[in-house]
Coordinates of C-alpha atoms and ligand atoms in Angstrom, one line a residue:
M1 CA 79.8 -89.9 -39.7
E2 CA 83.5 -90.0 -40.0
K3 CA 84.3 -91.2 -36.6
Y4 CA 81.6 -93.8 -35.8
S5 CA 79.8 -96.3 -37.9
L6 CA 76.1 -96.9 -37.3
L7 CA 77.1 -100.3 -35.9
Q8 CA 79.4 -98.6 -33.4
L9 CA 76.7 -96.1 -32.4
A10 CA 74.2 -98.9 -31.9
K11 CA 76.7 -100.8 -29.8
H12 CA 77.4 -97.7 -27.6
A13 CA 73.6 -97.1 -27.1
L14 CA 72.8 -100.8 -26.3
S15 CA 75.7 -101.0 -23.8
G16 CA 74.3 -98.2 -21.7
H17 CA 76.8 -95.7 -23.1
R18 CA 79.5 -97.2 -20.9
H19 CA 82.2 -97.5 -23.5
W20 CA 82.2 -94.2 -25.3
P21 CA 85.7 -92.9 -25.9
P22 CA 86.2 -89.4 -24.4
A23 CA 85.8 -86.7 -27.0
W24 CA 89.2 -85.1 -26.0
R25 CA 92.2 -86.2 -23.9
S26 CA 93.1 -84.9 -20.4
P27 CA 96.8 -84.5 -20.7
E28 CA 99.3 -83.3 -18.1
P29 CA 100.7 -79.9 -19.0
K30 CA 104.1 -79.9 -20.7
Q31 CA 106.9 -77.6 -19.6
S32 CA 106.7 -75.5 -22.7
Y33 CA 104.5 -74.9 -25.8
D34 CA 104.8 -72.8 -28.9
V35 CA 101.5 -71.1 -28.0
V36 CA 99.5 -71.0 -24.7
I37 CA 95.9 -69.9 -24.9
I38 CA 94.3 -68.8 -21.6
G39 CA 90.6 -69.7 -21.4
A40 CA 88.8 -72.7 -22.9
G41 CA 85.7 -70.9 -24.0
G42 CA 84.6 -70.8 -27.6
H43 CA 87.2 -68.2 -28.5
G44 CA 90.2 -69.9 -27.0
L45 CA 89.2 -73.3 -28.4
A46 CA 88.4 -72.0 -31.9
S47 CA 91.7 -70.1 -31.9
A48 CA 93.5 -73.4 -31.0
Y49 CA 91.6 -75.3 -33.7
Y50 CA 92.4 -72.8 -36.5
L51 CA 96.1 -72.6 -35.3
A52 CA 96.4 -76.3 -35.8
K53 CA 94.2 -76.7 -38.9
K54 CA 95.2 -73.6 -41.0
H55 CA 98.7 -72.8 -39.7
G56 CA 100.1 -76.2 -38.8
I57 CA 100.8 -75.0 -35.2
S58 CA 99.6 -77.8 -32.9
N59 CA 102.2 -77.6 -30.1
V60 CA 99.5 -75.5 -28.3
A61 CA 97.9 -75.6 -24.8
V62 CA 94.6 -74.2 -23.9
L63 CA 94.5 -73.6 -20.1
E64 CA 91.2 -73.5 -18.4
K65 CA 90.6 -72.7 -14.7
G66 CA 87.4 -74.6 -14.6
W67 CA 85.8 -76.8 -17.2
L68 CA 85.8 -76.1 -20.9
G69 CA 82.8 -74.1 -22.1
G70 CA 81.8 -73.3 -18.4
G71 CA 82.2 -69.6 -18.9
N72 CA 80.0 -67.4 -21.0
T73 CA 80.1 -69.8 -23.9
G74 CA 78.0 -72.2 -21.9
R75 CA 75.8 -69.4 -20.4
N76 CA 74.7 -67.4 -23.3
T77 CA 71.4 -67.1 -25.1
T78 CA 72.9 -68.3 -28.4
V79 CA 71.8 -65.6 -30.8
V80 CA 73.8 -65.5 -34.0
R81 CA 73.4 -62.6 -36.5
S82 CA 75.5 -60.2 -38.5
N83 CA 73.2 -57.1 -38.4
Y84 CA 75.7 -54.6 -36.9
F85 CA 75.9 -51.1 -38.2
Y86 CA 79.4 -50.0 -39.1
P87 CA 81.2 -51.8 -42.1
Q88 CA 84.1 -53.0 -39.9
S89 CA 81.7 -54.9 -37.6
T90 CA 79.3 -56.0 -40.3
H91 CA 82.1 -57.5 -42.4
F92 CA 83.6 -59.4 -39.4
F93 CA 80.2 -60.7 -38.1
E94 CA 79.0 -61.6 -41.6
H95 CA 82.1 -63.7 -42.0
S96 CA 81.4 -65.3 -38.7
L97 CA 77.8 -66.1 -39.7
K98 CA 79.0 -67.6 -42.9
L99 CA 81.4 -69.8 -41.0
Y100 CA 78.5 -70.8 -38.7
E101 CA 76.5 -71.8 -41.8
S102 CA 79.0 -74.5 -42.6
L103 CA 80.3 -75.2 -39.1
S104 CA 78.6 -78.5 -38.5
R105 CA 80.2 -79.9 -41.6
E106 CA 83.6 -78.3 -40.9
L107 CA 83.7 -79.9 -37.4
N108 CA 81.6 -83.0 -38.1
Y109 CA 79.5 -82.1 -35.1
N110 CA 75.9 -80.9 -35.2
V111 CA 76.0 -77.3 -33.7
M112 CA 72.2 -77.1 -34.3
L113 CA 72.2 -73.8 -36.1
S114 CA 68.6 -72.8 -36.6
Q115 CA 68.2 -69.7 -38.8
G116 CA 64.6 -68.7 -37.8
G117 CA 65.5 -65.0 -38.2
V118 CA 66.2 -62.2 -35.7
L119 CA 63.3 -59.7 -35.6
T120 CA 63.9 -56.3 -34.1
L121 CA 60.8 -54.4 -33.2
G122 CA 60.1 -50.6 -33.6
H123 CA 57.6 -48.9 -31.3
S124 CA 57.5 -45.3 -32.6
R125 CA 58.1 -43.3 -35.7
H126 CA 61.6 -42.5 -34.4
D127 CA 62.4 -46.2 -33.9
M128 CA 61.2 -47.0 -37.4
E129 CA 63.4 -44.3 -39.0
I130 CA 66.4 -45.7 -37.1
L131 CA 65.5 -49.3 -38.2
E132 CA 65.2 -48.2 -41.8
R133 CA 68.6 -46.5 -41.7
W134 CA 70.1 -49.6 -40.1
S135 CA 68.5 -52.0 -42.6
N136 CA 69.5 -49.8 -45.6
S137 CA 73.1 -49.7 -44.3
L138 CA 73.1 -53.5 -44.1
Q139 CA 71.6 -53.9 -47.6
L140 CA 74.3 -51.6 -49.0
Q141 CA 76.9 -53.9 -47.4
G142 CA 75.4 -57.0 -48.9
V143 CA 73.9 -58.3 -45.7
D144 CA 70.3 -59.6 -45.7
A145 CA 67.9 -57.2 -43.9
E146 CA 64.2 -56.6 -44.6
M147 CA 61.7 -54.1 -43.1
M148 CA 58.4 -55.6 -41.9
T149 CA 55.0 -54.0 -41.3
T150 CA 53.0 -54.7 -38.2
E151 CA 50.7 -57.0 -40.2
Q152 CA 53.7 -59.0 -41.5
I153 CA 55.0 -59.2 -37.9
R154 CA 51.6 -60.4 -36.7
R155 CA 51.6 -63.3 -39.2
H156 CA 55.3 -64.1 -38.4
T157 CA 54.9 -64.1 -34.6
P158 CA 51.2 -64.4 -33.7
L159 CA 51.8 -64.5 -30.0
L160 CA 53.2 -60.9 -30.0
D161 CA 50.7 -58.3 -28.9
T162 CA 50.4 -56.3 -32.1
S163 CA 47.2 -54.5 -31.1
R164 CA 47.1 -50.7 -30.9
A165 CA 46.1 -51.2 -27.3
A166 CA 49.5 -52.6 -26.3
R167 CA 51.4 -50.6 -23.8
Y168 CA 54.2 -50.1 -26.4
P169 CA 52.4 -50.6 -29.7
I170 CA 54.5 -52.3 -32.5
W171 CA 54.9 -50.0 -35.5
G172 CA 56.9 -52.5 -37.5
G173 CA 60.4 -53.9 -37.4
F174 CA 63.2 -55.3 -39.4
I175 CA 64.4 -58.9 -39.7
Q176 CA 67.6 -60.7 -40.6
H177 CA 66.3 -64.0 -41.9
R178 CA 69.7 -65.7 -41.7
G179 CA 70.0 -64.8 -38.0
G180 CA 68.9 -67.3 -35.4
V181 CA 70.4 -69.5 -32.7
A182 CA 73.0 -72.4 -32.3
R183 CA 73.6 -74.8 -29.5
H184 CA 76.3 -73.1 -27.4
D185 CA 77.8 -76.2 -25.7
A186 CA 78.0 -78.0 -29.0
V187 CA 80.1 -75.1 -30.4
A188 CA 82.6 -75.4 -27.5
W189 CA 82.7 -79.2 -27.6
A190 CA 83.1 -79.3 -31.4
Y191 CA 86.0 -77.0 -31.4
A192 CA 87.5 -78.8 -28.5
R193 CA 87.3 -82.2 -30.2
G194 CA 88.7 -80.7 -33.5
A195 CA 91.6 -79.1 -31.7
D196 CA 92.4 -82.2 -29.6
D197 CA 92.3 -84.4 -32.7
R198 CA 95.0 -82.1 -34.2
G199 CA 97.3 -82.5 -31.1
V200 CA 96.3 -79.4 -29.0
D201 CA 96.4 -80.1 -25.3
I202 CA 93.3 -78.8 -23.5
I203 CA 94.1 -78.7 -19.8
Q204 CA 91.1 -78.1 -17.5
N205 CA 91.4 -77.2 -13.8
C206 CA 94.5 -75.2 -14.6
Q207 CA 94.2 -71.5 -13.6
V208 CA 96.7 -69.0 -14.9
T209 CA 97.9 -66.9 -11.9
G210 CA 100.7 -64.9 -13.5
I211 CA 102.2 -63.9 -16.9
R212 CA 106.0 -63.7 -17.0
T213 CA 107.5 -61.0 -19.2
S214 CA 111.0 -59.9 -19.8
A215 CA 112.2 -56.8 -21.8
G216 CA 108.7 -56.2 -23.1
R217 CA 108.3 -59.8 -24.4
V218 CA 106.2 -62.6 -23.0
Q219 CA 108.0 -65.6 -21.5
G220 CA 105.3 -67.9 -20.2
V221 CA 102.6 -68.3 -17.6
E222 CA 102.4 -69.3 -14.0
T223 CA 99.6 -71.7 -13.3
G224 CA 98.2 -73.7 -10.4
R225 CA 100.0 -76.7 -12.0
G226 CA 103.4 -75.1 -12.4
Y227 CA 105.2 -72.7 -14.8
I228 CA 104.7 -73.2 -18.5
R229 CA 107.1 -71.5 -21.0
A230 CA 105.7 -70.1 -24.3
D231 CA 106.9 -67.5 -26.8
K232 CA 103.3 -66.7 -27.6
V233 CA 100.4 -66.4 -25.2
A234 CA 96.8 -65.4 -26.0
I235 CA 94.3 -64.2 -23.4
A236 CA 90.7 -65.3 -24.2
V237 CA 89.0 -65.1 -20.8
A238 CA 85.9 -62.9 -21.4
G239 CA 84.7 -61.3 -18.1
H240 CA 88.2 -61.7 -16.6
S241 CA 90.1 -60.0 -19.4
S242 CA 91.1 -57.0 -17.2
T243 CA 92.4 -59.1 -14.3
V244 CA 94.4 -61.5 -16.6
A245 CA 95.8 -58.7 -18.8
A246 CA 96.9 -56.9 -15.6
M247 CA 99.2 -59.9 -14.9
A248 CA 101.2 -58.6 -17.8
G249 CA 101.0 -55.0 -16.7
L250 CA 98.3 -54.0 -19.2
K251 CA 95.3 -51.8 -18.2
L252 CA 92.3 -52.5 -20.4
P253 CA 89.4 -50.1 -21.0
I254 CA 86.9 -52.8 -19.9
V255 CA 84.1 -53.0 -17.4
S256 CA 83.0 -56.5 -16.1
Q257 CA 79.3 -56.8 -15.5
S258 CA 76.8 -59.6 -14.9
L259 CA 74.4 -60.6 -17.7
Q260 CA 71.5 -62.8 -16.9
A261 CA 69.1 -65.1 -18.7
V262 CA 66.1 -67.2 -17.7
V263 CA 64.2 -70.1 -19.2
S264 CA 60.6 -71.1 -18.7
E265 CA 59.1 -74.6 -18.5
P266 CA 59.0 -76.2 -22.0
V267 CA 55.9 -75.6 -24.2
K268 CA 54.9 -76.7 -27.7
P269 CA 56.6 -74.8 -30.6
C270 CA 55.1 -71.3 -30.7
L271 CA 57.9 -68.9 -31.6
N272 CA 60.0 -68.5 -34.8
G273 CA 63.6 -67.3 -34.3
V274 CA 64.5 -64.5 -32.0
V275 CA 62.3 -61.4 -31.2
L276 CA 63.7 -58.4 -29.5
S277 CA 62.8 -54.9 -28.5
G278 CA 65.4 -52.3 -27.7
L279 CA 62.7 -50.1 -26.2
V280 CA 61.3 -52.5 -23.6
H281 CA 64.7 -54.1 -23.4
A282 CA 64.1 -57.8 -23.7
Y283 CA 64.6 -60.6 -26.2
V284 CA 63.0 -63.9 -26.5
S285 CA 63.5 -67.2 -28.4
Q286 CA 62.3 -70.8 -28.0
S287 CA 64.9 -73.6 -27.5
D288 CA 64.6 -76.9 -29.3
R289 CA 63.4 -78.4 -26.0
G290 CA 60.5 -75.9 -26.0
E291 CA 61.7 -73.6 -23.2
I292 CA 61.1 -69.9 -23.7
L293 CA 64.5 -68.3 -23.3
I294 CA 64.5 -64.7 -22.2
G295 CA 67.3 -62.2 -21.8
G296 CA 67.7 -58.5 -21.2
G297 CA 70.4 -56.0 -20.3
T298 CA 73.3 -56.2 -17.9
D299 CA 73.1 -55.6 -14.2
R300 CA 73.9 -51.9 -13.8
Y301 CA 77.1 -52.1 -11.7
P302 CA 80.4 -53.9 -12.2
S303 CA 80.6 -57.4 -10.7
Y304 CA 82.3 -60.7 -11.1
G305 CA 79.2 -62.6 -9.7
Q306 CA 77.9 -65.3 -12.0
R307 CA 74.5 -65.0 -10.4
G308 CA 73.0 -61.6 -11.1
N309 CA 70.4 -59.6 -9.2
L310 CA 66.6 -60.0 -8.8
P311 CA 65.5 -56.5 -9.8
L312 CA 67.0 -57.0 -13.3
V313 CA 65.1 -60.3 -13.7
E314 CA 61.9 -58.6 -12.7
E315 CA 62.5 -55.7 -15.1
T316 CA 63.3 -58.1 -18.0
L317 CA 60.2 -60.2 -17.4
A318 CA 58.0 -57.2 -17.1
A319 CA 59.4 -56.0 -20.5
T320 CA 58.8 -59.5 -22.0
L321 CA 55.2 -59.5 -20.8
N322 CA 54.6 -56.1 -22.6
L323 CA 55.4 -57.9 -25.8
F324 CA 53.9 -61.3 -25.1
P325 CA 51.2 -61.0 -22.5
R326 CA 50.3 -64.7 -22.8
F327 CA 53.7 -65.7 -21.4
S328 CA 52.4 -64.6 -18.0
R329 CA 51.1 -68.1 -17.6
L330 CA 54.5 -69.7 -18.0
K331 CA 56.5 -70.9 -15.0
L332 CA 60.2 -70.1 -14.8
M333 CA 62.6 -73.0 -14.5
R334 CA 66.1 -71.5 -14.3
Q335 CA 68.0 -68.3 -14.0
W336 CA 71.7 -67.8 -14.4
A337 CA 74.3 -65.1 -15.3
G338 CA 77.8 -64.8 -16.8
T339 CA 80.4 -62.1 -16.4
V340 CA 80.8 -60.1 -19.6
D341 CA 83.6 -57.7 -20.5
I342 CA 82.3 -54.5 -22.0
S343 CA 84.5 -52.0 -23.9
P344 CA 83.6 -48.3 -24.2
D345 CA 82.4 -48.7 -27.8
S346 CA 80.8 -52.1 -27.3
S347 CA 83.2 -53.6 -29.9
P348 CA 85.7 -56.3 -29.2
I349 CA 89.4 -55.9 -28.4
I350 CA 91.2 -58.5 -30.5
G351 CA 94.7 -58.6 -31.8
K352 CA 98.2 -57.8 -30.6
T353 CA 99.1 -56.0 -27.4
P354 CA 102.0 -53.7 -26.4
V355 CA 103.7 -56.8 -24.9
A356 CA 105.5 -58.7 -27.7
G357 CA 104.1 -62.2 -28.2
L358 CA 101.0 -61.5 -26.1
Y359 CA 97.6 -61.4 -27.9
I360 CA 94.1 -60.7 -26.7
S361 CA 90.6 -61.7 -27.6
G362 CA 88.2 -59.9 -25.3
G363 CA 85.7 -57.1 -24.9
W364 CA 83.1 -59.4 -26.6
G365 CA 80.7 -58.1 -24.0
T366 CA 77.2 -59.4 -24.4
G367 CA 77.7 -60.5 -28.0
G368 CA 80.7 -62.7 -28.5
F369 CA 79.1 -66.1 -29.1
K370 CA 78.2 -65.3 -32.6
A371 CA 81.8 -64.2 -33.1
I372 CA 83.4 -67.4 -32.1
P373 CA 84.2 -68.9 -35.6
A374 CA 85.6 -65.6 -37.0
G375 CA 87.2 -64.6 -33.7
G376 CA 89.1 -67.9 -33.6
E377 CA 90.1 -67.8 -37.2
T378 CA 91.4 -64.3 -37.2
L379 CA 93.2 -64.6 -33.8
A380 CA 94.9 -67.7 -35.0
H381 CA 96.0 -65.8 -38.1
T382 CA 97.3 -63.0 -35.9
I383 CA 99.2 -65.3 -33.6
A384 CA 100.7 -67.3 -36.5
S385 CA 101.9 -64.3 -38.5
D386 CA 102.2 -61.8 -35.7
R387 CA 100.2 -59.4 -37.8
P388 CA 96.5 -58.5 -37.3
H389 CA 94.1 -60.3 -39.7
P390 CA 92.6 -57.6 -42.0
L391 CA 89.1 -58.3 -40.6
I392 CA 90.2 -57.3 -37.1
E393 CA 92.7 -54.5 -37.8
A394 CA 90.1 -52.0 -36.7
F395 CA 89.5 -53.8 -33.4
G396 CA 92.9 -53.4 -31.8
L397 CA 93.8 -51.6 -28.6
Q398 CA 95.3 -48.8 -30.6
R399 CA 91.8 -47.4 -31.4
F400 CA 91.5 -46.1 -27.8
V401 CA 94.7 -44.1 -28.4
D402 CA 93.7 -42.9 -31.9
G403 CA 90.1 -42.2 -31.0
A404 CA 89.0 -44.5 -33.9
L405 CA 86.1 -46.0 -31.9
I406 CA 83.5 -48.2 -33.6
D407 CA 80.5 -47.4 -31.5
E408 CA 78.1 -50.4 -31.8
G409 CA 76.2 -49.5 -28.6
A410 CA 72.9 -49.5 -30.5
A411 CA 73.4 -52.7 -32.5
A412 CA 75.1 -54.6 -29.6
G413 CA 72.5 -53.4 -27.0
V414 CA 69.8 -55.8 -26.0
A415 CA 70.3 -57.7 -29.2
H416 CA 73.5 -59.3 -27.9
Ligands
LIG501 C1 73.5 -64.5 -20.2 C2 74.3 -64.2 -21.4 C3 73.7 -64.1 -22.7 C4 74.5 -63.9 -23.8 N1 73.9 -64.0 -25.0 C5 74.6 -63.9 -26.2 C6 74.0 -64.1 -27.4 O1 72.8 -64.3 -27.5 N2 74.8 -64.0 -28.5 C7 76.1 -63.7 -28.5 O2 76.7 -63.6 -29.5 N3 76.7 -63.6 -27.3 C8 76.0 -63.7 -26.1 N4 76.6 -63.6 -24.9 C9 78.1 -63.3 -24.9 C10 78.9 -64.5 -25.1 O3 78.5 -65.6 -24.3 C11 80.4 -64.2 -24.9 O4 80.8 -63.0 -25.5 C12 81.3 -65.3 -25.4 O5 80.8 -66.6 -25.0 C13 82.7 -65.1 -25.0 O6 83.4 -66.3 -25.3 P1 84.9 -66.5 -24.7 O7 85.4 -67.7 -25.2 O8 85.7 -65.2 -24.9 O9 84.7 -66.5 -23.1 P2 84.2 -67.7 -22.1 O10 83.3 -68.6 -22.8 O11 83.7 -67.0 -20.9 O12 85.5 -68.4 -21.8 C14 86.6 -67.9 -21.1 C15 87.1 -68.9 -20.2 O13 88.3 -68.4 -19.5 C16 88.4 -69.1 -18.3 N5 89.3 -68.3 -17.4 C17 89.1 -67.1 -16.8 N6 90.2 -66.7 -16.1 C18 91.1 -67.7 -16.3 C19 92.4 -67.9 -15.8 N7 93.0 -67.0 -15.0 N8 93.1 -69.1 -16.1 C20 92.5 -70.0 -16.9 N9 91.2 -69.8 -17.4 C21 90.6 -68.7 -17.1 C22 87.0 -69.1 -17.8 O14 86.8 -70.1 -16.8 C23 86.2 -69.4 -19.1 O15 85.9 -70.8 -19.2 C24 75.9 -63.7 -23.7 C25 76.5 -63.8 -22.5 C26 75.8 -64.1 -21.3 C27 76.4 -64.2 -20.0

């Protein structure tokens, strides 16, 4: 521990945790900053951290309308993996996974990365051909991927119904062993503490209500706590990307939809890593507390509701029981949703915008948690140098003009 000695930890514990210092300050907003970042989710906080750490830019404010990490970063199902299909995505997400692998050390905060593997199931000959093509493509790009037979899957996850009598028999699958889960809140808190330590102001309960521009250049932001001047402003607001970008006159090709998840009562450890099926459209993992965490697809209409609808929950649970009939005995404890921003090719929109000094990190859709370290690092580089980082060059808004889409619909689907 760098910050606390064992003696201090014992003192805090024995004094009923009354004297813990706050992990970050709650400063009043200043009248101007070099950089303002809108949204204190993982992406906004990581961008601020890397701006300060790697580029020496710490006169930065992260403005959050609610509480930090209260958006999708604190609502997701925490899957991390880099098994995308196209090289642009694979290189970016593999870089992110590598950053995750050393993140606890980098931030001196246990983000509880657990690399139990991400297993994708195939239920037909067609599925298996697609999975083989996918896993070959990954291997060619130097990313770990391995095909598994039904027998290997049975040994890996005994609770799965691998019998031929299953409604959707499992023909095999492919696994990324380095994939897994990480603690979502810890990722937000760790970046927040790291950014705050370096002088970044994180200002909660401060909604951005307008973006001022003049002659095609950003000037600052209107907030519930007054006007804040900044030459550079970054938007990192997930499901609200379109509404916030519209404040600067930008129309984004993004649809906002609810994405739900549920957890069961806790049970003894019974599941390794993440198991998912694109066919039945559900994915399952077990949290460190023992809860079975279940997710599926998005609600099928645009919405800003952070609640989600019942038919989708029923559909996802029915899908899960096709895979794990024994889970029918479990009781559900909680259900929730987040608002995700989905782009036409299911790839992120990150980089510069047509407004000078205005940057965006959005379109992460259902899969931006795993992207937080690399998204933050590359956006910080882009803001500092006013040039897109090479890893995100392909993910700019210009691709919708050029038609150079990177269609990750299949890899981003239920896998998130
Ligand atoms: C149920 C669910 C499951 C998911 N599962 C996975 C998964 O397993 N793996 C994965 O990689 N990804 C997953 N995701 C997606 C992932 O959570 C997001 O892509 C990611 O968290 C986006 O991070 P962010 O920092 O961009 O957004 P957020 O964490 O949502 O942060 C944006 C912040 O901006 C704030 N904000 C909005 N408007 C304003 C404003 N006007 N002024 C100030 N602040 C504002 C919000 O309050 C919010 O705190 C899932 C999402 C959901 C909802």
